[in-house]
PDB file of C-alpha atoms in Angstrom:
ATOM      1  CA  UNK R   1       8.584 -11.059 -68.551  1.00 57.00           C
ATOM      2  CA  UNK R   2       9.414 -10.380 -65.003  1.00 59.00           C
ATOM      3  CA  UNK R   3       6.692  -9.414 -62.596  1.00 64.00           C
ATOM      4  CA  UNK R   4       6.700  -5.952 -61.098  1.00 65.00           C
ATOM      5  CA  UNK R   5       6.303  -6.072 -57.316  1.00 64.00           C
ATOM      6  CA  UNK R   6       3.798  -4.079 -55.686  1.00 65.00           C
ATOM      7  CA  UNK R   7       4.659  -0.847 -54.317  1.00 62.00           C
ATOM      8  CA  UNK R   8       5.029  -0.576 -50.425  1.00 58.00           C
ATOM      9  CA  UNK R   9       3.604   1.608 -48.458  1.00 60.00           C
ATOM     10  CA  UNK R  10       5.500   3.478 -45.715  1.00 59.00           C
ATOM     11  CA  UNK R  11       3.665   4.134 -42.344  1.00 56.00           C
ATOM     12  CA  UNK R  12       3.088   7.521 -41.463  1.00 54.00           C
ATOM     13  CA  UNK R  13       5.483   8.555 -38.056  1.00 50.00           C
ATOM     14  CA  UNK R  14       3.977  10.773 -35.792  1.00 51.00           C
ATOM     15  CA  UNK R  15       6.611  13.517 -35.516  1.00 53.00           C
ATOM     16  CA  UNK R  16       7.397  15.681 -32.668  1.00 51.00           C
ATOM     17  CA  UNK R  17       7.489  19.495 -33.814  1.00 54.00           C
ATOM     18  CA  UNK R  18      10.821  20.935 -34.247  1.00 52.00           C
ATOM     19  CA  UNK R  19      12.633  17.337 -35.287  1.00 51.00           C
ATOM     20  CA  UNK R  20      10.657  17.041 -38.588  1.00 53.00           C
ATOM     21  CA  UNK R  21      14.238  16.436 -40.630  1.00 54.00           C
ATOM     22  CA  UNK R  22      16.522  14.163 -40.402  1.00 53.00           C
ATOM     23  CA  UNK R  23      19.340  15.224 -38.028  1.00 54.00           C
ATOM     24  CA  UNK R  24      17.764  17.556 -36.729  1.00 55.00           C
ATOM     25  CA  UNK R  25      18.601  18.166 -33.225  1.00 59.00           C
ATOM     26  CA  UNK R  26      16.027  19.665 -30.593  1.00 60.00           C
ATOM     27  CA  UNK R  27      17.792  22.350 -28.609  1.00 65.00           C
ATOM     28  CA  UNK R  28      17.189  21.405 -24.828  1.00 63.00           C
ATOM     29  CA  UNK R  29      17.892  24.519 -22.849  1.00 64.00           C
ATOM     30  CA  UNK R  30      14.077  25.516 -24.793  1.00 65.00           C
ATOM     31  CA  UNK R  31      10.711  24.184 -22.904  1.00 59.00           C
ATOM     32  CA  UNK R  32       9.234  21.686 -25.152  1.00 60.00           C
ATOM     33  CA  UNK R  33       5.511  21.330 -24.302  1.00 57.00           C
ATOM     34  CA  UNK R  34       6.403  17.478 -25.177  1.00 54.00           C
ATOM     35  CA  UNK R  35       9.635  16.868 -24.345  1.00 57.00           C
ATOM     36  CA  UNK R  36       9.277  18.727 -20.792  1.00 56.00           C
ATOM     37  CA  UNK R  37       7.398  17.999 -17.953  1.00 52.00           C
ATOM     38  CA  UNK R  38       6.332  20.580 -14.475  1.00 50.00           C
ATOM     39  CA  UNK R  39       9.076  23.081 -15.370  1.00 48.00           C
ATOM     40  CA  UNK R  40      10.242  25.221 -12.844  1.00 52.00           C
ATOM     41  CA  UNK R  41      12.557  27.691 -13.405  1.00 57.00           C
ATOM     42  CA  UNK R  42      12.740  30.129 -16.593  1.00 61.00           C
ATOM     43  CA  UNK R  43      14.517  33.097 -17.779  1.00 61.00           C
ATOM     44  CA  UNK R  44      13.024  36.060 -19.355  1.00 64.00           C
ATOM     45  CA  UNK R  45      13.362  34.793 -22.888  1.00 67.00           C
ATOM     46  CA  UNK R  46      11.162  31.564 -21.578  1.00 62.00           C
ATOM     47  CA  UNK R  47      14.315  29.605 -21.819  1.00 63.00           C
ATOM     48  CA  UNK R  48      14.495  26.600 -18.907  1.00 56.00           C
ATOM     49  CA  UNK R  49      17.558  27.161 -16.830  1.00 58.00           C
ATOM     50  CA  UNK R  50      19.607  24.321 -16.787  1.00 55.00           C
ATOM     51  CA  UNK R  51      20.332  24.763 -12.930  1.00 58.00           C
ATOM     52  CA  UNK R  52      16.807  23.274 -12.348  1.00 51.00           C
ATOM     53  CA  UNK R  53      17.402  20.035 -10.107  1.00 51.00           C
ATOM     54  CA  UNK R  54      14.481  18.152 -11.731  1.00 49.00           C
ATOM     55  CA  UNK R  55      11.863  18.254 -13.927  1.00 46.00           C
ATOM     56  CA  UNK R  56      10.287  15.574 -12.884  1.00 46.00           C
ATOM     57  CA  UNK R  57       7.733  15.087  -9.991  1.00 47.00           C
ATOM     58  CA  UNK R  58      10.165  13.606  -6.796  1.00 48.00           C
ATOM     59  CA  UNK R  59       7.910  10.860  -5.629  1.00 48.00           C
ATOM     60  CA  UNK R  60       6.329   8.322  -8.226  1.00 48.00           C
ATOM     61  CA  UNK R  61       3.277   8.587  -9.583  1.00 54.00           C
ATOM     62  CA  UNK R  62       1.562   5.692  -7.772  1.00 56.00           C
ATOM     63  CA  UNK R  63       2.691   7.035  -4.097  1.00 55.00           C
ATOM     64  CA  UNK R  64       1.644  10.850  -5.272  1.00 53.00           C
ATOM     65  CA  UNK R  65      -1.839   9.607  -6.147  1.00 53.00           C
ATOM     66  CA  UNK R  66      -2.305   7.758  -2.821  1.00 57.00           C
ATOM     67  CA  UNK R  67      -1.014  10.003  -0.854  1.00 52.00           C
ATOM     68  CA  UNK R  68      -2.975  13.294  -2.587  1.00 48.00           C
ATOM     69  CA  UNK R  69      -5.841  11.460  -3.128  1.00 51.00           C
ATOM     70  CA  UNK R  70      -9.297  13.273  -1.669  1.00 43.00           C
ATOM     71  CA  UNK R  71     -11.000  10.094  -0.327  1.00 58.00           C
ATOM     72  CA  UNK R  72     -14.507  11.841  -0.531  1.00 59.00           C
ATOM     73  CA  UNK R  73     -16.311   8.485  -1.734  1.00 63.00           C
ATOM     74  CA  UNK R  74     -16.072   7.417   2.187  1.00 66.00           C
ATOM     75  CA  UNK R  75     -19.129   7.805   4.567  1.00 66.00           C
ATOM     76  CA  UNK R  76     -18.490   9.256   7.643  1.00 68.00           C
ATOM     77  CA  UNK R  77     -20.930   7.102   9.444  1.00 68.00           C
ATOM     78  CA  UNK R  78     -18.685   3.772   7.800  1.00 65.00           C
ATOM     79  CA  UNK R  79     -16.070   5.024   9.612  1.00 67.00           C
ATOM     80  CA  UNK R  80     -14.668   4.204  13.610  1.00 65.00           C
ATOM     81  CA  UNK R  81     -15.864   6.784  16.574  1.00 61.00           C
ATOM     82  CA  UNK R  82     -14.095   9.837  16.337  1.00 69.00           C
ATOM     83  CA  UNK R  83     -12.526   9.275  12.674  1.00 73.00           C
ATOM     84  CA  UNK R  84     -13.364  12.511  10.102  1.00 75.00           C
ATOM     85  CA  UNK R  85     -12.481  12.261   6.367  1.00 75.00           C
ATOM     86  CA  UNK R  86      -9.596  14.976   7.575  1.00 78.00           C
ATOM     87  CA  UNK R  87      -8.130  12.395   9.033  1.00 78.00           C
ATOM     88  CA  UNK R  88      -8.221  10.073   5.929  1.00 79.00           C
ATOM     89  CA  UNK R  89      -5.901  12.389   4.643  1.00 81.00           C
ATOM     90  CA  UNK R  90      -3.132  12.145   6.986  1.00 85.00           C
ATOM     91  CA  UNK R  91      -3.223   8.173   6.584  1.00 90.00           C
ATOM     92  CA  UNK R  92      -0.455   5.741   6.161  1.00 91.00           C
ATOM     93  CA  UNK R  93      -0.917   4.048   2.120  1.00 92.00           C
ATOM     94  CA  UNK R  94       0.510   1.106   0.967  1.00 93.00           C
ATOM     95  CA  UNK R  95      -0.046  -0.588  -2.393  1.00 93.00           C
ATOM     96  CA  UNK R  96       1.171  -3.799  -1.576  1.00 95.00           C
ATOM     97  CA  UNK R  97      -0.570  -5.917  -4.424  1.00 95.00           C
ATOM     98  CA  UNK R  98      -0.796  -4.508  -8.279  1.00 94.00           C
ATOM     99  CA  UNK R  99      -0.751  -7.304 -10.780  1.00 94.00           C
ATOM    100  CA  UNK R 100      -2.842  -7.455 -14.324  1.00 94.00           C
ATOM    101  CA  UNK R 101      -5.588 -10.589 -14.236  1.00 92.00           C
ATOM    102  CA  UNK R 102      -7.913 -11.725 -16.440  1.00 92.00           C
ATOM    103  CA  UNK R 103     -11.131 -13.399 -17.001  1.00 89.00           C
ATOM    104  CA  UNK R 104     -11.287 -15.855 -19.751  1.00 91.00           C
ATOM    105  CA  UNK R 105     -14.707 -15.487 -21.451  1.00 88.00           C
ATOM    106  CA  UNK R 106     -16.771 -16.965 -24.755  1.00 89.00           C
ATOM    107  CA  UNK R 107     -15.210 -13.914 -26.698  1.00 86.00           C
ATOM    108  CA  UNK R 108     -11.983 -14.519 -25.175  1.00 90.00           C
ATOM    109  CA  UNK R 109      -9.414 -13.133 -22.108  1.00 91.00           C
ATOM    110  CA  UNK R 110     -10.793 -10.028 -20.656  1.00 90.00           C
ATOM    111  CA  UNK R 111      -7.998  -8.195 -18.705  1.00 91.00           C
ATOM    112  CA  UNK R 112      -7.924  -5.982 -16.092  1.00 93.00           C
ATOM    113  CA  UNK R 113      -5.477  -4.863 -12.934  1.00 94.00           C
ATOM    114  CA  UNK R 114      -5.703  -5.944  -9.396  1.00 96.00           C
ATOM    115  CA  UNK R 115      -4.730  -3.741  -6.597  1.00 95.00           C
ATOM    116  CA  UNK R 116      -4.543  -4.878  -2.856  1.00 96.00           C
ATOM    117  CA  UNK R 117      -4.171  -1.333  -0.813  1.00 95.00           C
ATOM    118  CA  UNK R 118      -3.415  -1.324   2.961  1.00 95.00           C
ATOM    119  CA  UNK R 119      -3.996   1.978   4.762  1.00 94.00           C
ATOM    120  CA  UNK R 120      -3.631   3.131   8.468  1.00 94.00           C
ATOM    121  CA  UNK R 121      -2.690   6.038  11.513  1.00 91.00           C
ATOM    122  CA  UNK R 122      -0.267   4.217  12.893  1.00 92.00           C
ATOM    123  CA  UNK R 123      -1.636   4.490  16.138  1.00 91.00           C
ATOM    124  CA  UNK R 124      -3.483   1.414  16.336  1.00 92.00           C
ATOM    125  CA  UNK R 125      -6.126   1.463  13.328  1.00 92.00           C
ATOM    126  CA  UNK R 126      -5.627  -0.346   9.731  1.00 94.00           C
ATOM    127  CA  UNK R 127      -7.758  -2.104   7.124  1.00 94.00           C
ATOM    128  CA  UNK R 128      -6.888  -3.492   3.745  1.00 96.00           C
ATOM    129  CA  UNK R 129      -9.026  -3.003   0.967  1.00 95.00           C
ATOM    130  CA  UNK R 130      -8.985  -5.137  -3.135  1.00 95.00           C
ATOM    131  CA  UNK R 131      -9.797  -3.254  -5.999  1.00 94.00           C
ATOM    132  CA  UNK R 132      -9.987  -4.427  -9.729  1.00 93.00           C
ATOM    133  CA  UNK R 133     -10.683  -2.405 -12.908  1.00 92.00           C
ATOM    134  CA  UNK R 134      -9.322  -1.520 -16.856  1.00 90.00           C
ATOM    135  CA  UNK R 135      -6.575   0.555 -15.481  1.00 90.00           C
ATOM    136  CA  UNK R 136      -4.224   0.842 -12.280  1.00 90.00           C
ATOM    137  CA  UNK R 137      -4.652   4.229 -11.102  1.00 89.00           C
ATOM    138  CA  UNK R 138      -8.799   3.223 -10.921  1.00 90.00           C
ATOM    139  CA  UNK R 139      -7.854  -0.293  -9.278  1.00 92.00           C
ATOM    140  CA  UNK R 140      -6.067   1.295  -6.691  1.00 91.00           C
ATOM    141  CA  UNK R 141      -8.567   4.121  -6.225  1.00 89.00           C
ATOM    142  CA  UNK R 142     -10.778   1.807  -5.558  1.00 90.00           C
ATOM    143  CA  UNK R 143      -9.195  -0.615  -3.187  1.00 92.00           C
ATOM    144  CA  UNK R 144      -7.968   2.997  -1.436  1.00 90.00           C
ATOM    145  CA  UNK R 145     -11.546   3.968  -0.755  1.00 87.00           C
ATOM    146  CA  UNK R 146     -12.316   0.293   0.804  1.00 90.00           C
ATOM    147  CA  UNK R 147      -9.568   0.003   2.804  1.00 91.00           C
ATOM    148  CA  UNK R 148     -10.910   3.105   4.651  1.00 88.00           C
ATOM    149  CA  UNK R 149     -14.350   1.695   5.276  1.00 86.00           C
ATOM    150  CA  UNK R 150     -13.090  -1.320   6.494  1.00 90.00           C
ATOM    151  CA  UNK R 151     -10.443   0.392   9.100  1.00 90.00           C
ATOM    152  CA  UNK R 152     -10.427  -1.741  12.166  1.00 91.00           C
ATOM    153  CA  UNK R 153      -9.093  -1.081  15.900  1.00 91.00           C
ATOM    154  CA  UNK R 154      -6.218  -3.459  16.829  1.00 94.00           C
ATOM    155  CA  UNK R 155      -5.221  -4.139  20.564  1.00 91.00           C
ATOM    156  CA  UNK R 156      -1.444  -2.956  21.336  1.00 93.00           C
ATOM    157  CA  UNK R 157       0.517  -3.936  24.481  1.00 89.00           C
ATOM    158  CA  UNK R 158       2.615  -0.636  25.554  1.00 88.00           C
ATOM    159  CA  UNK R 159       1.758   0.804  22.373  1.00 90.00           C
ATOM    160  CA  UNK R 160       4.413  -1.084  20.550  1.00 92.00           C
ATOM    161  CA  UNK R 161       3.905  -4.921  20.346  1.00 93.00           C
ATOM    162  CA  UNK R 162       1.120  -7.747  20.865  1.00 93.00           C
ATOM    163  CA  UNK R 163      -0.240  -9.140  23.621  1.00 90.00           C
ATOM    164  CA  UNK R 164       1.376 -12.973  23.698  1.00 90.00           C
ATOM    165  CA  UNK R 165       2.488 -14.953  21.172  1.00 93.00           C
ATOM    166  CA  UNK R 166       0.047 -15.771  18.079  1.00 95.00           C
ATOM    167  CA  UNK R 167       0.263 -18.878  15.781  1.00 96.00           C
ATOM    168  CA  UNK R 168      -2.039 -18.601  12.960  1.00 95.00           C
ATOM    169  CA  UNK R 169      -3.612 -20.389  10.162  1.00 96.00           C
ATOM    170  CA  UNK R 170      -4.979 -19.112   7.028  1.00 95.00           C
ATOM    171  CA  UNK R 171      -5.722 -21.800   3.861  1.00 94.00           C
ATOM    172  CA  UNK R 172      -2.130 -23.045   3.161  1.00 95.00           C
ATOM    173  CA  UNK R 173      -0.486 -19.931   5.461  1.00 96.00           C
ATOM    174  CA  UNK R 174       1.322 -20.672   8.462  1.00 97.00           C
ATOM    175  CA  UNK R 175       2.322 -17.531   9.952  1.00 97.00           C
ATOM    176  CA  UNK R 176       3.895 -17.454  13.917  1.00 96.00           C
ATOM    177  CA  UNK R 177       3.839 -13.566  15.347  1.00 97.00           C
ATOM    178  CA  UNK R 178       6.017 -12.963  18.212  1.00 95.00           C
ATOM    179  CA  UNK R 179       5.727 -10.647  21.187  1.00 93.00           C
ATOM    180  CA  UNK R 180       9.285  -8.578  21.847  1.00 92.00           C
ATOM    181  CA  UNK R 181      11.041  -6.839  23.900  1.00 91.00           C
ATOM    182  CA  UNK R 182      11.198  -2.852  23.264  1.00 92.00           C
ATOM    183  CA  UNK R 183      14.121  -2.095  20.462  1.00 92.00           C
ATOM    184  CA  UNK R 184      13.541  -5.323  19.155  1.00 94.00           C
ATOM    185  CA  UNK R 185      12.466  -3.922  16.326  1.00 94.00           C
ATOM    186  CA  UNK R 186       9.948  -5.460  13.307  1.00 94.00           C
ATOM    187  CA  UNK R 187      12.167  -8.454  12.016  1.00 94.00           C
ATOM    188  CA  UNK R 188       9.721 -10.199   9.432  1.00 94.00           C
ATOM    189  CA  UNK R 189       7.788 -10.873   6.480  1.00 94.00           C
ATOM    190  CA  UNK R 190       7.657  -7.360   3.998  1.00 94.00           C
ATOM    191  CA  UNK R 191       4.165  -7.542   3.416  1.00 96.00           C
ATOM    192  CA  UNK R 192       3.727  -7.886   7.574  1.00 96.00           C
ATOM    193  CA  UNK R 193       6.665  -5.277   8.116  1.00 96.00           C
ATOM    194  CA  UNK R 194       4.077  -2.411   6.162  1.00 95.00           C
ATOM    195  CA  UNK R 195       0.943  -3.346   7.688  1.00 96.00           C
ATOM    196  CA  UNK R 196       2.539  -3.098  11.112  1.00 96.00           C
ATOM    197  CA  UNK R 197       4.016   0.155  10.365  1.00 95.00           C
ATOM    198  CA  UNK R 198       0.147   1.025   9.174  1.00 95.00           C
ATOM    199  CA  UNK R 199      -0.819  -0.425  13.120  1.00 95.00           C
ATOM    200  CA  UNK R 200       1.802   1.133  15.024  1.00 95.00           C
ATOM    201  CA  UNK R 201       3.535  -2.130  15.272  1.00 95.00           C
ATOM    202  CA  UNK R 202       7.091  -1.402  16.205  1.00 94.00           C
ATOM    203  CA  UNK R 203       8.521  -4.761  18.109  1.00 95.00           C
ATOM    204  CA  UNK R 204       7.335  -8.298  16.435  1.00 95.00           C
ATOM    205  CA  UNK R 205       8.636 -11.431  14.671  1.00 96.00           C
ATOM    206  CA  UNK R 206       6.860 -13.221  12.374  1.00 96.00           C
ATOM    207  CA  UNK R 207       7.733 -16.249  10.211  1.00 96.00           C
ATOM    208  CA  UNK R 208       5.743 -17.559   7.257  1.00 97.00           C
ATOM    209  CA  UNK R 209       5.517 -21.414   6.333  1.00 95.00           C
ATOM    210  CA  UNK R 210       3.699 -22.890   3.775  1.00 96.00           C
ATOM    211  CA  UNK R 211       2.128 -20.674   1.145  1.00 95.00           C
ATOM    212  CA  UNK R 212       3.929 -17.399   0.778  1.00 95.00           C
ATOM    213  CA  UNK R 213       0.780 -15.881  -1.704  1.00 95.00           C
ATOM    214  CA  UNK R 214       0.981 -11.848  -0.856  1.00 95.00           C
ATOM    215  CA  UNK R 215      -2.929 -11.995  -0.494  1.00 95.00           C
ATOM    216  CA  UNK R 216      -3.025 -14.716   2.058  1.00 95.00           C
ATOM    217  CA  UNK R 217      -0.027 -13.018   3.893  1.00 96.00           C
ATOM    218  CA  UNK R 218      -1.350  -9.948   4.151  1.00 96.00           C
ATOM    219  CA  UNK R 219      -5.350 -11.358   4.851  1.00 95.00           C
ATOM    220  CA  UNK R 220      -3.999 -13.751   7.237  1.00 96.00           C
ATOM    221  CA  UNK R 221      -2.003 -11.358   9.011  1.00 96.00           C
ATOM    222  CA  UNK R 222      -5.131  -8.893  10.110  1.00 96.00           C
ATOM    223  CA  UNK R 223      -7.090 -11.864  10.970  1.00 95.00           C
ATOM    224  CA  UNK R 224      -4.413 -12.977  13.707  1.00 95.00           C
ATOM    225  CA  UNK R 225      -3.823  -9.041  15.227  1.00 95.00           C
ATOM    226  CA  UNK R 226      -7.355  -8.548  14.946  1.00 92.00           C
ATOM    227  CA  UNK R 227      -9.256 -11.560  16.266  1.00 91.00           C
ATOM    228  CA  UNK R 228      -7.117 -13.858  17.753  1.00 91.00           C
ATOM    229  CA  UNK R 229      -5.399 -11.825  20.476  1.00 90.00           C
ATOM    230  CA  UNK R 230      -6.546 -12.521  24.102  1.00 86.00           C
ATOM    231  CA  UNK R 231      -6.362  -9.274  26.053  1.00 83.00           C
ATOM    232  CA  UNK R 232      -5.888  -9.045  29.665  1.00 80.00           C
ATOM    233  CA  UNK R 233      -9.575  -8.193  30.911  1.00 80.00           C
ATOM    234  CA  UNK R 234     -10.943 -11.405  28.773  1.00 79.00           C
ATOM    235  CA  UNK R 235      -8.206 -13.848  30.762  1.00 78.00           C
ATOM    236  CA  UNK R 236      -9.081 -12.283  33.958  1.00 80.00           C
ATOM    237  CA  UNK R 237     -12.844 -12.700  33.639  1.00 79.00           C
ATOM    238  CA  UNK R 238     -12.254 -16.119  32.793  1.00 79.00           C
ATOM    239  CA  UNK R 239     -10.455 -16.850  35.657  1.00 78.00           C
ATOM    240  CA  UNK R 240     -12.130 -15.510  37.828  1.00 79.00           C
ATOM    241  CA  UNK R 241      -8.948 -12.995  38.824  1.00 78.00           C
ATOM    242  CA  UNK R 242      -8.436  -9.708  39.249  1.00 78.00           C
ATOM    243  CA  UNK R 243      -7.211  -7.476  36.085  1.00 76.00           C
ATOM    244  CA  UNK R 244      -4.149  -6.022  38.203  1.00 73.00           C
ATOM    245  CA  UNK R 245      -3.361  -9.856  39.232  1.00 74.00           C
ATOM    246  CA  UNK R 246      -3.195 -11.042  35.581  1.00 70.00           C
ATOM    247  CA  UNK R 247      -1.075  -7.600  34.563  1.00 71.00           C
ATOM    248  CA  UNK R 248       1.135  -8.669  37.153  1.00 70.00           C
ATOM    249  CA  UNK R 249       1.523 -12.238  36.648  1.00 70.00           C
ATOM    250  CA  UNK R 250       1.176 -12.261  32.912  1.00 69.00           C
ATOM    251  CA  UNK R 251       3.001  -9.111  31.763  1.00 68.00           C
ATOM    252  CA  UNK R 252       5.315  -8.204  35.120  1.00 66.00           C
ATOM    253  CA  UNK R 253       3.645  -5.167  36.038  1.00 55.00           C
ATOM    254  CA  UNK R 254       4.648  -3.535  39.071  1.00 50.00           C
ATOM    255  CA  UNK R 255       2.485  -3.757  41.807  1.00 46.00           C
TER     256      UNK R 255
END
């Protein structure tokens, strides 16, 4: 006697109102709550016209929340002389870093997302700021709101370039900076290209050797603008010179 086999059961689809039946077609010039997103147009009937250039928000989520986000979490007092949290708001934001990590523990891998944010005025003031948690949007919130209490003031010559040539060092990263001329342009890295947009960088060249990690890039790259530039009062006191003698000799100032 042949065995019966057991009876399968079929999963239970979630279905979206409207295309219950098979073949049935949803009619799109009708707003579906599901279907349709931030409509913007309608008729009297509550039909969508089909004129509408998009329903869609025009920038992508990730820039809209950095660039709408409040950044109330930040002290005041944290912050440079003269910055307000009004002025947070008109900041340059870059997500540079967003990858998914995790931790391997006794009950096993515990991910989570890892978000490297690099903010600034473009007029001379930047910091970078890591952020990890469950989800992206809260990774990035929180590297956001670091970023802005670490901002730090970076020395521009002319308001467009660095002082002298910098050759840096950071773990396995080799990265050489370059002073240019004005219209030069910023002819390096990507990650380098963004946080010198955030400075108010606009004439450099950079090249990276060794390790090309986007963390030691970018970490290496505000250590070198920030700490290792020599600016022109520091090599006159150490000379003993005058500061219009070493603008002169150093960076052909007119007399």
């Amino acid at each position: 006697m042949a065995r019966q086999r057991p009876a399968v059961k079929t999963p239970t689809i979630a279905r979206v109102p409207g295309l219950d039946t098979p073949g049935a077609l949803h009619n799109l010039s009708e707003i579906h709550p599901l279907l349709d997103h931030y409509p913007r147009k309608t008729d009297q009937d509550g039909h969508l016209d089909l004129n509408t250039p998009k329903l869609w928000p025009s920038n992508p989520p990730l820039d809209e929340m950095l660039r709408s986000q409040a950044d109330d979490d930040v002290d005041e007092a944290s912050l440079p002389h003269g910055l307000t949290k009004e002025d947070l708001r008109k900041f340059l934001k870059r997500a540079l870093v967003i990858k998914r990590t995790s931790n391997m523990t006794t009950a096993g891998k515990v991910p989570s997302m890892y978000a490297l944010v690099v903010v600034g005025n473009g007029d001379g003031i930047a910091g970078y700021g890591e952020g990890k948690d469950e989800e992206t949007a809260r990774a990035v919130r929180k590297a956001t709101n670091r970023a802005m209490s670490n901002l730090t003031a970076f020395d521009r010559y002319d308001d467009r370039t660095i002082f002298h040539d910098i050759d840096h060092k950071f773990h396995a990263t080799k990265i050489q900076f370059r002073s240019r001329p004005p219209g030069f342009g910023n002819r390096c890295n990507h990650y380098i290209h963004e946080i010198c947009s955030c400075i108010g960088i606009m004439d450099i060249s950079a090249k990276v050797w060794g390790s090309r990690n986007p963390m030691n890039v970018i970490k290496a790259t505000f250590e070198a603008l920030g700490q290792k530039q020599k600016l022109p009062a520091d090599i006159a006191r150490g000379r003993g010179k005058r500061m219009v003698d070493v603008q002169h000799i150093y960076y052909g100032a007119s007399e």
